[in-house]
C-alpha cells in the first residue's frame, strides 16, 4: 500500500485526500474550509509537477527546497493572487506538510521556513453608532412581502447586536428559537461559544417568525429563503447594499462591518478586550487587539480635528 502511494502524482493526491479526510474527521474543519485547503494544496502540487517536469510522488514531497517554495509564491503572485490569498495558500501547504512530517516522516524543513508575503495591515471599518442603529431600525419597505423585510432586519440585527459572522447567523435553526438570554454558536474550527442576546435582537427574530408564512420543523433553518431553503448570504449582502444607498452609507458598510461595529462600540464603551475576544469567537487575542488600534486611531482623529478648530 505504501509503495502504491509513492508513485507519481497519484501518490501525492492520495496523500492530499487522506489529509483532508483527517482534518474534517479529527480536527472538525468545516467542509467549506476543507475544500478551500484541498484547492490550494492541489494547485501547489500541480506547480511542483510543472516545475520539476515530472509527477511528484510521496518521496518527492519530502524533498521540497526553499528555492522551489519561493518560486511557487512568485508564481501565485504572477497569476494575480493577492498577498493575503497567497499567505492563505501557504498556510494550507504548511499544514499539509506538517501532517506529512508526522504521519509519513517526510522532511518539511524548507516548507515550514517559508515566509508568507507581507500583507498590508488594514484596520476594520466599522459603522458609526448612529449608522449601525439606522441599519437595524430602517422602516422603509425592503420587499413587497413584509415577512421578507422582517427576516432581513432580524439577520442584520443579530450581526450587530450579537457580533455574529453572517455564516453563524444563517446557520441557526428553528430549534434555536425563541432566543433566550444567550445563544450557542458554532464558529470557525467548530468551536462553540455562548453569546448574550440583547432584547432588540430577540424581538426582531420573533417579529420575523410571527409573520413567516412558510411551514417549518425544528430541523429547518431559522432564516428561510422565499422557496423555503436556508437563506443565502448573497441575499443579506444585497439588502445591505440597498441600505447603503438609502441611508447614504460608505461602500465599507457590509454585513461583516456590523460585526466590526459590535466589537468597536463595545470597546469604546469600556468593554474588556478578553471578554470581546470570547464574544467574537477569536482563537487568538491578537485578532481582537486590532480594535484597540482602531480605537487609538479614532482618538487621534478627534485630537487632530480639535487642534484645527479656532482656539484649539
Short mmCIF file of N, CA and C in Angstrom, two decimals, residues 144-298:
data_model
loop_
_atom_site.label_atom_id
_atom_site.label_comp_id
_atom_site.label_asym_id
_atom_site.label_seq_id
_atom_site.Cartn_x
_atom_site.Cartn_y
_atom_site.Cartn_z
N UNK A 144 -41.74 43.62 -1.13
CA UNK A 144 -43.20 43.69 -1.17
C UNK A 144 -43.83 42.74 -0.16
N UNK A 145 -43.07 41.72 0.26
CA UNK A 145 -43.59 40.79 1.26
C UNK A 145 -43.05 41.18 2.63
N UNK A 146 -43.92 41.58 3.54
CA UNK A 146 -43.46 42.05 4.87
C UNK A 146 -42.60 41.04 5.61
N UNK A 147 -42.88 39.74 5.46
CA UNK A 147 -42.10 38.76 6.23
C UNK A 147 -40.64 38.71 5.77
N UNK A 148 -40.40 39.00 4.50
CA UNK A 148 -39.03 39.02 4.00
C UNK A 148 -38.29 40.24 4.53
N UNK A 149 -38.99 41.38 4.58
CA UNK A 149 -38.38 42.58 5.16
C UNK A 149 -38.05 42.34 6.63
N UNK A 150 -38.97 41.69 7.36
CA UNK A 150 -38.74 41.41 8.78
C UNK A 150 -37.58 40.42 8.95
N UNK A 151 -37.49 39.46 8.06
CA UNK A 151 -36.39 38.49 8.11
C UNK A 151 -35.04 39.17 7.95
N UNK A 152 -34.93 40.04 6.94
CA UNK A 152 -33.65 40.72 6.69
C UNK A 152 -33.25 41.60 7.86
N UNK A 153 -34.25 42.28 8.44
CA UNK A 153 -33.97 43.12 9.61
C UNK A 153 -33.48 42.27 10.77
N UNK A 154 -34.08 41.10 10.96
CA UNK A 154 -33.68 40.22 12.07
C UNK A 154 -32.24 39.74 11.89
N UNK A 155 -31.87 39.38 10.67
CA UNK A 155 -30.50 38.93 10.42
C UNK A 155 -29.50 40.04 10.72
N UNK A 156 -29.73 41.23 10.18
CA UNK A 156 -28.80 42.34 10.37
C UNK A 156 -28.73 42.75 11.85
N UNK A 157 -29.85 42.65 12.55
CA UNK A 157 -29.85 42.98 13.97
C UNK A 157 -28.99 42.00 14.76
N UNK A 158 -29.04 40.71 14.39
CA UNK A 158 -28.21 39.71 15.07
C UNK A 158 -26.73 39.98 14.82
N UNK A 159 -26.37 40.39 13.60
CA UNK A 159 -24.97 40.66 13.28
C UNK A 159 -24.43 41.79 14.15
N UNK A 160 -25.24 42.82 14.33
CA UNK A 160 -24.76 43.98 15.10
C UNK A 160 -24.92 43.78 16.60
N UNK A 161 -26.06 43.27 17.03
CA UNK A 161 -26.34 43.18 18.47
C UNK A 161 -25.60 42.03 19.13
N UNK A 162 -25.23 41.01 18.36
CA UNK A 162 -24.55 39.84 18.93
C UNK A 162 -23.15 39.63 18.38
N UNK A 163 -22.75 40.42 17.39
CA UNK A 163 -21.41 40.29 16.82
C UNK A 163 -21.19 39.00 16.06
N UNK A 164 -22.24 38.47 15.45
CA UNK A 164 -22.12 37.19 14.74
C UNK A 164 -21.52 37.37 13.35
N UNK A 165 -20.83 36.35 12.90
CA UNK A 165 -20.47 36.27 11.48
C UNK A 165 -21.76 35.95 10.72
N UNK A 166 -21.80 36.34 9.45
CA UNK A 166 -23.03 36.10 8.68
C UNK A 166 -23.31 34.60 8.56
N UNK A 167 -22.25 33.79 8.44
CA UNK A 167 -22.45 32.33 8.35
C UNK A 167 -23.02 31.78 9.65
N UNK A 168 -22.65 32.39 10.78
CA UNK A 168 -23.16 31.93 12.08
C UNK A 168 -24.64 32.25 12.23
N UNK A 169 -25.03 33.44 11.79
CA UNK A 169 -26.44 33.83 11.89
C UNK A 169 -27.30 32.95 10.98
N UNK A 170 -26.82 32.72 9.75
CA UNK A 170 -27.60 31.93 8.80
C UNK A 170 -27.53 30.44 9.12
N UNK A 171 -26.62 30.05 10.00
CA UNK A 171 -26.51 28.65 10.41
C UNK A 171 -27.47 28.27 11.53
N UNK A 172 -28.17 29.25 12.08
CA UNK A 172 -29.12 28.96 13.16
C UNK A 172 -30.31 28.17 12.65
N UNK A 173 -30.89 27.37 13.53
CA UNK A 173 -32.04 26.53 13.18
C UNK A 173 -33.29 26.98 13.93
N UNK A 174 -34.44 26.49 13.48
CA UNK A 174 -35.70 26.81 14.15
C UNK A 174 -35.66 26.36 15.61
N UNK A 175 -34.89 25.31 15.90
CA UNK A 175 -34.81 24.81 17.27
C UNK A 175 -34.11 25.79 18.20
N UNK A 176 -33.38 26.76 17.64
CA UNK A 176 -32.70 27.77 18.46
C UNK A 176 -33.66 28.86 18.93
N UNK A 177 -34.84 28.92 18.34
CA UNK A 177 -35.82 29.96 18.67
C UNK A 177 -36.96 29.37 19.50
N UNK A 178 -37.60 30.22 20.31
CA UNK A 178 -37.27 31.64 20.53
C UNK A 178 -35.94 31.79 21.26
N UNK A 179 -35.22 32.85 20.92
CA UNK A 179 -33.92 33.08 21.52
C UNK A 179 -34.06 33.40 22.99
N UNK A 180 -33.13 32.88 23.78
CA UNK A 180 -33.14 33.17 25.21
C UNK A 180 -32.19 34.31 25.54
N UNK A 181 -31.69 34.33 26.76
CA UNK A 181 -30.74 35.38 27.17
C UNK A 181 -29.39 35.20 26.50
N UNK A 182 -29.10 33.98 26.04
CA UNK A 182 -27.86 33.72 25.32
C UNK A 182 -28.14 32.64 24.29
N UNK A 183 -27.22 32.53 23.34
CA UNK A 183 -27.39 31.55 22.27
C UNK A 183 -26.07 30.82 22.03
N UNK A 184 -26.17 29.54 21.76
CA UNK A 184 -24.99 28.71 21.49
C UNK A 184 -24.63 28.83 20.01
N UNK A 185 -23.40 29.25 19.76
CA UNK A 185 -22.93 29.46 18.40
C UNK A 185 -21.77 28.51 18.12
N UNK A 186 -21.80 27.87 16.95
CA UNK A 186 -20.68 27.04 16.49
C UNK A 186 -19.94 27.86 15.44
N UNK A 187 -18.73 28.31 15.79
CA UNK A 187 -17.98 29.21 14.92
C UNK A 187 -16.92 28.49 14.11
N UNK A 188 -15.90 29.25 13.72
CA UNK A 188 -14.81 28.70 12.92
C UNK A 188 -14.11 27.58 13.67
N UNK A 189 -13.68 26.56 12.92
CA UNK A 189 -13.00 25.44 13.54
C UNK A 189 -13.90 24.62 14.44
N UNK A 190 -15.22 24.77 14.22
CA UNK A 190 -16.20 24.01 15.01
C UNK A 190 -16.13 24.34 16.50
N UNK A 191 -15.66 25.58 16.80
CA UNK A 191 -15.56 25.99 18.20
C UNK A 191 -16.87 26.59 18.68
N UNK A 192 -17.23 26.19 19.89
CA UNK A 192 -18.51 26.61 20.46
C UNK A 192 -18.33 27.79 21.41
N UNK A 193 -19.29 28.70 21.40
CA UNK A 193 -19.28 29.80 22.36
C UNK A 193 -20.71 30.21 22.67
N UNK A 194 -20.90 30.81 23.83
CA UNK A 194 -22.20 31.33 24.24
C UNK A 194 -22.19 32.84 24.05
N UNK A 195 -23.17 33.35 23.36
CA UNK A 195 -23.25 34.78 23.06
C UNK A 195 -24.52 35.36 23.68
N UNK A 196 -24.40 36.41 24.50
CA UNK A 196 -25.59 37.05 25.05
C UNK A 196 -26.48 37.62 23.94
N UNK A 197 -27.77 37.57 24.14
CA UNK A 197 -28.73 38.08 23.16
C UNK A 197 -29.45 39.29 23.75
N UNK A 198 -29.31 40.43 23.12
CA UNK A 198 -30.00 41.63 23.58
C UNK A 198 -31.48 41.56 23.21
N UNK A 199 -32.33 42.22 23.99
CA UNK A 199 -33.77 42.19 23.69
C UNK A 199 -34.11 42.65 22.28
N UNK A 200 -33.35 43.63 21.75
CA UNK A 200 -33.65 44.13 20.40
C UNK A 200 -33.47 43.03 19.36
N UNK A 201 -32.48 42.15 19.55
CA UNK A 201 -32.27 41.04 18.62
C UNK A 201 -33.36 39.98 18.79
N UNK A 202 -33.68 39.68 20.05
CA UNK A 202 -34.71 38.68 20.32
C UNK A 202 -36.05 39.13 19.73
N UNK A 203 -36.39 40.41 19.91
CA UNK A 203 -37.65 40.93 19.40
C UNK A 203 -37.69 40.92 17.87
N UNK A 204 -36.57 41.24 17.24
CA UNK A 204 -36.52 41.25 15.77
C UNK A 204 -36.74 39.86 15.20
N UNK A 205 -36.12 38.85 15.84
CA UNK A 205 -36.29 37.48 15.37
C UNK A 205 -37.73 37.02 15.56
N UNK A 206 -38.34 37.35 16.71
CA UNK A 206 -39.71 36.94 16.96
C UNK A 206 -40.69 37.66 16.03
N UNK A 207 -40.40 38.91 15.68
CA UNK A 207 -41.26 39.64 14.74
C UNK A 207 -41.26 38.96 13.38
N UNK A 208 -40.10 38.48 12.98
CA UNK A 208 -39.99 37.75 11.71
C UNK A 208 -40.73 36.42 11.78
N UNK A 209 -40.49 35.66 12.86
CA UNK A 209 -41.11 34.33 12.99
C UNK A 209 -42.63 34.42 13.06
N UNK A 210 -43.14 35.51 13.64
CA UNK A 210 -44.58 35.65 13.82
C UNK A 210 -45.32 35.79 12.49
N UNK A 211 -44.64 36.32 11.47
CA UNK A 211 -45.35 36.55 10.21
C UNK A 211 -44.80 35.70 9.06
N UNK A 212 -43.80 34.85 9.34
CA UNK A 212 -43.26 33.98 8.29
C UNK A 212 -44.33 32.95 7.91
N UNK A 213 -44.74 32.90 6.65
CA UNK A 213 -45.85 32.02 6.26
C UNK A 213 -45.43 30.60 5.92
N UNK A 214 -44.14 30.32 5.91
CA UNK A 214 -43.65 29.01 5.47
C UNK A 214 -43.75 27.98 6.58
N UNK A 215 -44.18 26.77 6.27
CA UNK A 215 -44.23 25.71 7.30
C UNK A 215 -42.81 25.29 7.66
N UNK A 216 -42.54 25.08 8.94
CA UNK A 216 -41.19 24.74 9.38
C UNK A 216 -41.23 23.62 10.41
N UNK A 217 -40.07 22.95 10.53
CA UNK A 217 -39.86 21.98 11.60
C UNK A 217 -38.64 22.44 12.39
N UNK A 218 -38.38 21.80 13.50
CA UNK A 218 -37.26 22.19 14.36
C UNK A 218 -35.92 22.08 13.64
N UNK A 219 -35.84 21.18 12.64
CA UNK A 219 -34.57 20.98 11.93
C UNK A 219 -34.34 22.01 10.83
N UNK A 220 -35.36 22.76 10.45
CA UNK A 220 -35.23 23.74 9.37
C UNK A 220 -34.39 24.92 9.81
N UNK A 221 -33.87 25.65 8.83
CA UNK A 221 -33.11 26.86 9.10
C UNK A 221 -34.01 27.91 9.74
N UNK A 222 -33.44 28.72 10.61
CA UNK A 222 -34.20 29.80 11.22
C UNK A 222 -34.55 30.84 10.17
N UNK A 223 -33.58 31.20 9.35
CA UNK A 223 -33.81 32.21 8.32
C UNK A 223 -33.96 31.53 6.96
N UNK A 224 -35.15 31.70 6.39
CA UNK A 224 -35.52 30.98 5.17
C UNK A 224 -35.55 31.88 3.96
N UNK A 225 -35.22 31.29 2.81
CA UNK A 225 -35.38 31.99 1.55
C UNK A 225 -36.81 31.91 1.09
N UNK A 226 -37.13 32.54 -0.02
CA UNK A 226 -38.52 32.60 -0.48
C UNK A 226 -39.08 31.22 -0.83
N UNK A 227 -38.18 30.27 -1.16
CA UNK A 227 -38.64 28.93 -1.52
C UNK A 227 -38.54 27.94 -0.36
N UNK A 228 -38.19 28.45 0.80
CA UNK A 228 -38.19 27.60 1.98
C UNK A 228 -36.86 27.02 2.38
N UNK A 229 -35.81 27.17 1.53
CA UNK A 229 -34.49 26.67 1.90
C UNK A 229 -33.75 27.66 2.79
N UNK A 230 -32.55 27.28 3.19
CA UNK A 230 -31.74 28.17 4.04
C UNK A 230 -31.41 29.45 3.29
N UNK A 231 -31.52 30.57 3.95
CA UNK A 231 -31.25 31.87 3.34
C UNK A 231 -29.80 31.97 2.90
N UNK A 232 -29.58 32.53 1.71
CA UNK A 232 -28.23 32.70 1.17
C UNK A 232 -27.62 34.00 1.67
N UNK A 233 -26.31 33.98 1.90
CA UNK A 233 -25.62 35.19 2.36
C UNK A 233 -25.70 36.29 1.31
N UNK A 234 -25.80 35.92 0.03
CA UNK A 234 -25.87 36.94 -1.03
C UNK A 234 -27.13 37.78 -0.91
N UNK A 235 -28.20 37.21 -0.38
CA UNK A 235 -29.45 37.96 -0.18
C UNK A 235 -29.24 39.03 0.90
N UNK A 236 -28.55 38.66 1.96
CA UNK A 236 -28.28 39.61 3.04
C UNK A 236 -27.34 40.72 2.53
N UNK A 237 -26.36 40.34 1.74
CA UNK A 237 -25.44 41.33 1.18
C UNK A 237 -26.18 42.30 0.26
N UNK A 238 -27.16 41.79 -0.50
CA UNK A 238 -27.95 42.65 -1.38
C UNK A 238 -28.79 43.62 -0.55
N UNK A 239 -29.36 43.15 0.55
CA UNK A 239 -30.15 44.02 1.42
C UNK A 239 -29.28 45.13 1.99
N UNK A 240 -28.06 44.77 2.41
CA UNK A 240 -27.15 45.78 2.95
C UNK A 240 -26.73 46.77 1.87
N UNK A 241 -26.58 46.30 0.65
CA UNK A 241 -26.24 47.19 -0.46
C UNK A 241 -27.36 48.20 -0.69
N UNK A 242 -28.61 47.75 -0.61
CA UNK A 242 -29.75 48.66 -0.76
C UNK A 242 -29.76 49.70 0.36
N UNK A 243 -29.45 49.26 1.58
CA UNK A 243 -29.43 50.18 2.71
C UNK A 243 -28.32 51.22 2.57
N UNK A 244 -27.19 50.82 2.00
CA UNK A 244 -26.11 51.80 1.78
C UNK A 244 -26.61 52.95 0.93
N UNK A 245 -27.38 52.63 -0.10
CA UNK A 245 -27.91 53.67 -0.98
C UNK A 245 -28.96 54.50 -0.25
N UNK A 246 -29.88 53.84 0.44
CA UNK A 246 -30.98 54.54 1.11
C UNK A 246 -30.49 55.45 2.24
N UNK A 247 -29.47 55.00 2.96
CA UNK A 247 -29.00 55.74 4.13
C UNK A 247 -27.75 56.57 3.85
N UNK A 248 -27.23 56.49 2.62
CA UNK A 248 -26.04 57.26 2.28
C UNK A 248 -24.80 56.77 3.01
N UNK A 249 -24.65 55.45 3.15
CA UNK A 249 -23.52 54.88 3.87
C UNK A 249 -22.36 54.59 2.90
N UNK A 250 -21.13 54.50 3.41
CA UNK A 250 -19.98 54.23 2.55
C UNK A 250 -19.98 52.79 2.05
N UNK A 251 -19.14 52.51 1.04
CA UNK A 251 -19.06 51.17 0.46
C UNK A 251 -18.56 50.13 1.47
N UNK A 252 -17.90 50.60 2.53
CA UNK A 252 -17.40 49.68 3.56
C UNK A 252 -18.51 49.16 4.46
N UNK A 253 -19.73 49.66 4.30
CA UNK A 253 -20.86 49.23 5.13
C UNK A 253 -21.41 47.91 4.60
N UNK A 254 -20.76 46.83 4.99
CA UNK A 254 -21.15 45.48 4.59
C UNK A 254 -21.75 44.74 5.78
N UNK A 255 -22.35 43.57 5.57
CA UNK A 255 -22.83 42.81 6.73
C UNK A 255 -21.72 42.53 7.74
N UNK A 256 -20.50 42.24 7.27
CA UNK A 256 -19.41 41.96 8.22
C UNK A 256 -19.01 43.21 8.99
N UNK A 257 -19.24 44.39 8.40
CA UNK A 257 -18.92 45.63 9.10
C UNK A 257 -19.78 45.78 10.35
N UNK A 258 -20.95 45.16 10.37
CA UNK A 258 -21.79 45.21 11.57
C UNK A 258 -21.14 44.45 12.72
N UNK A 259 -20.44 43.37 12.41
CA UNK A 259 -19.68 42.62 13.44
C UNK A 259 -18.53 43.48 13.94
N UNK A 260 -17.83 44.15 13.02
CA UNK A 260 -16.77 45.08 13.43
C UNK A 260 -17.35 46.18 14.33
N UNK A 261 -18.53 46.66 13.97
CA UNK A 261 -19.16 47.74 14.74
C UNK A 261 -19.50 47.27 16.14
N UNK A 262 -19.99 46.05 16.25
CA UNK A 262 -20.30 45.46 17.56
C UNK A 262 -19.06 45.50 18.46
N UNK A 263 -17.92 45.03 17.95
CA UNK A 263 -16.69 44.98 18.75
C UNK A 263 -16.18 46.38 19.07
N UNK A 264 -16.18 47.25 18.07
CA UNK A 264 -15.65 48.60 18.26
C UNK A 264 -16.48 49.38 19.27
N UNK A 265 -17.79 49.30 19.17
CA UNK A 265 -18.65 50.07 20.06
C UNK A 265 -18.59 49.52 21.49
N UNK A 266 -18.40 48.21 21.64
CA UNK A 266 -18.20 47.64 22.97
C UNK A 266 -16.91 48.17 23.59
N UNK A 267 -15.84 48.20 22.79
CA UNK A 267 -14.55 48.67 23.29
C UNK A 267 -14.63 50.14 23.67
N UNK A 268 -15.29 50.93 22.85
CA UNK A 268 -15.44 52.37 23.13
C UNK A 268 -16.23 52.60 24.41
N UNK A 269 -17.12 51.66 24.71
CA UNK A 269 -17.94 51.79 25.93
C UNK A 269 -17.23 51.23 27.16
N UNK A 270 -15.97 50.84 27.00
CA UNK A 270 -15.19 50.35 28.13
C UNK A 270 -15.17 48.85 28.28
N UNK A 271 -15.56 48.12 27.22
CA UNK A 271 -15.58 46.66 27.29
C UNK A 271 -14.18 46.07 27.45
N UNK A 272 -14.11 44.95 28.15
CA UNK A 272 -12.84 44.26 28.37
C UNK A 272 -12.43 43.51 27.11
N UNK A 273 -11.16 43.63 26.73
CA UNK A 273 -10.68 43.03 25.48
C UNK A 273 -10.83 41.51 25.49
N UNK A 274 -10.53 40.89 26.62
CA UNK A 274 -10.67 39.43 26.72
C UNK A 274 -12.13 39.00 26.54
N UNK A 275 -13.03 39.76 27.13
CA UNK A 275 -14.46 39.44 27.00
C UNK A 275 -14.92 39.59 25.56
N UNK A 276 -14.43 40.63 24.88
CA UNK A 276 -14.79 40.84 23.48
C UNK A 276 -14.24 39.71 22.62
N UNK A 277 -13.02 39.25 22.94
CA UNK A 277 -12.43 38.11 22.22
C UNK A 277 -13.35 36.90 22.33
N UNK A 278 -13.85 36.64 23.53
CA UNK A 278 -14.74 35.49 23.75
C UNK A 278 -16.03 35.65 22.98
N UNK A 279 -16.61 36.86 23.01
CA UNK A 279 -17.87 37.10 22.32
C UNK A 279 -17.74 36.93 20.81
N UNK A 280 -16.59 37.35 20.26
CA UNK A 280 -16.37 37.25 18.82
C UNK A 280 -15.96 35.84 18.39
N UNK A 281 -15.47 35.06 19.33
CA UNK A 281 -15.01 33.73 18.98
C UNK A 281 -13.64 33.71 18.35
N UNK A 282 -12.81 34.72 18.66
CA UNK A 282 -11.45 34.76 18.14
C UNK A 282 -10.59 33.74 18.87
N UNK A 283 -9.81 32.95 18.12
CA UNK A 283 -8.93 31.96 18.74
C UNK A 283 -7.76 32.64 19.45
N UNK A 284 -7.32 33.77 18.91
CA UNK A 284 -6.16 34.47 19.46
C UNK A 284 -6.54 35.90 19.85
N UNK A 285 -5.96 36.37 20.95
CA UNK A 285 -6.22 37.75 21.38
C UNK A 285 -5.70 38.75 20.36
N UNK A 286 -4.66 38.37 19.60
CA UNK A 286 -4.10 39.29 18.61
C UNK A 286 -5.14 39.67 17.56
N UNK A 287 -6.07 38.75 17.27
CA UNK A 287 -7.13 39.07 16.31
C UNK A 287 -8.06 40.15 16.83
N UNK A 288 -8.23 40.19 18.14
CA UNK A 288 -9.12 41.18 18.77
C UNK A 288 -8.40 42.49 19.02
N UNK A 289 -7.09 42.44 19.20
CA UNK A 289 -6.34 43.64 19.54
C UNK A 289 -6.34 44.68 18.42
N UNK A 290 -6.70 44.27 17.22
CA UNK A 290 -6.76 45.23 16.12
C UNK A 290 -7.78 46.33 16.42
N UNK A 291 -8.77 46.02 17.25
CA UNK A 291 -9.77 47.03 17.60
C UNK A 291 -9.21 48.08 18.54
N UNK A 292 -8.17 47.73 19.29
CA UNK A 292 -7.54 48.75 20.13
C UNK A 292 -6.79 49.75 19.26
N UNK A 293 -6.19 49.26 18.16
CA UNK A 293 -5.53 50.16 17.22
C UNK A 293 -6.54 51.09 16.58
N UNK A 294 -7.71 50.53 16.27
CA UNK A 294 -8.76 51.33 15.67
C UNK A 294 -9.23 52.40 16.64
N UNK A 295 -9.38 52.02 17.91
CA UNK A 295 -9.83 52.98 18.92
C UNK A 295 -8.81 54.10 19.07
N UNK A 296 -7.51 53.77 19.07
CA UNK A 296 -6.46 54.79 19.18
C UNK A 296 -6.46 55.70 17.96
N UNK A 297 -6.71 55.11 16.78
CA UNK A 297 -6.76 55.90 15.56
C UNK A 297 -7.89 56.91 15.62
N UNK A 298 -9.03 56.50 16.13
CA UNK A 298 -10.17 57.42 16.24
C UNK A 298 -9.86 58.55 17.22
#
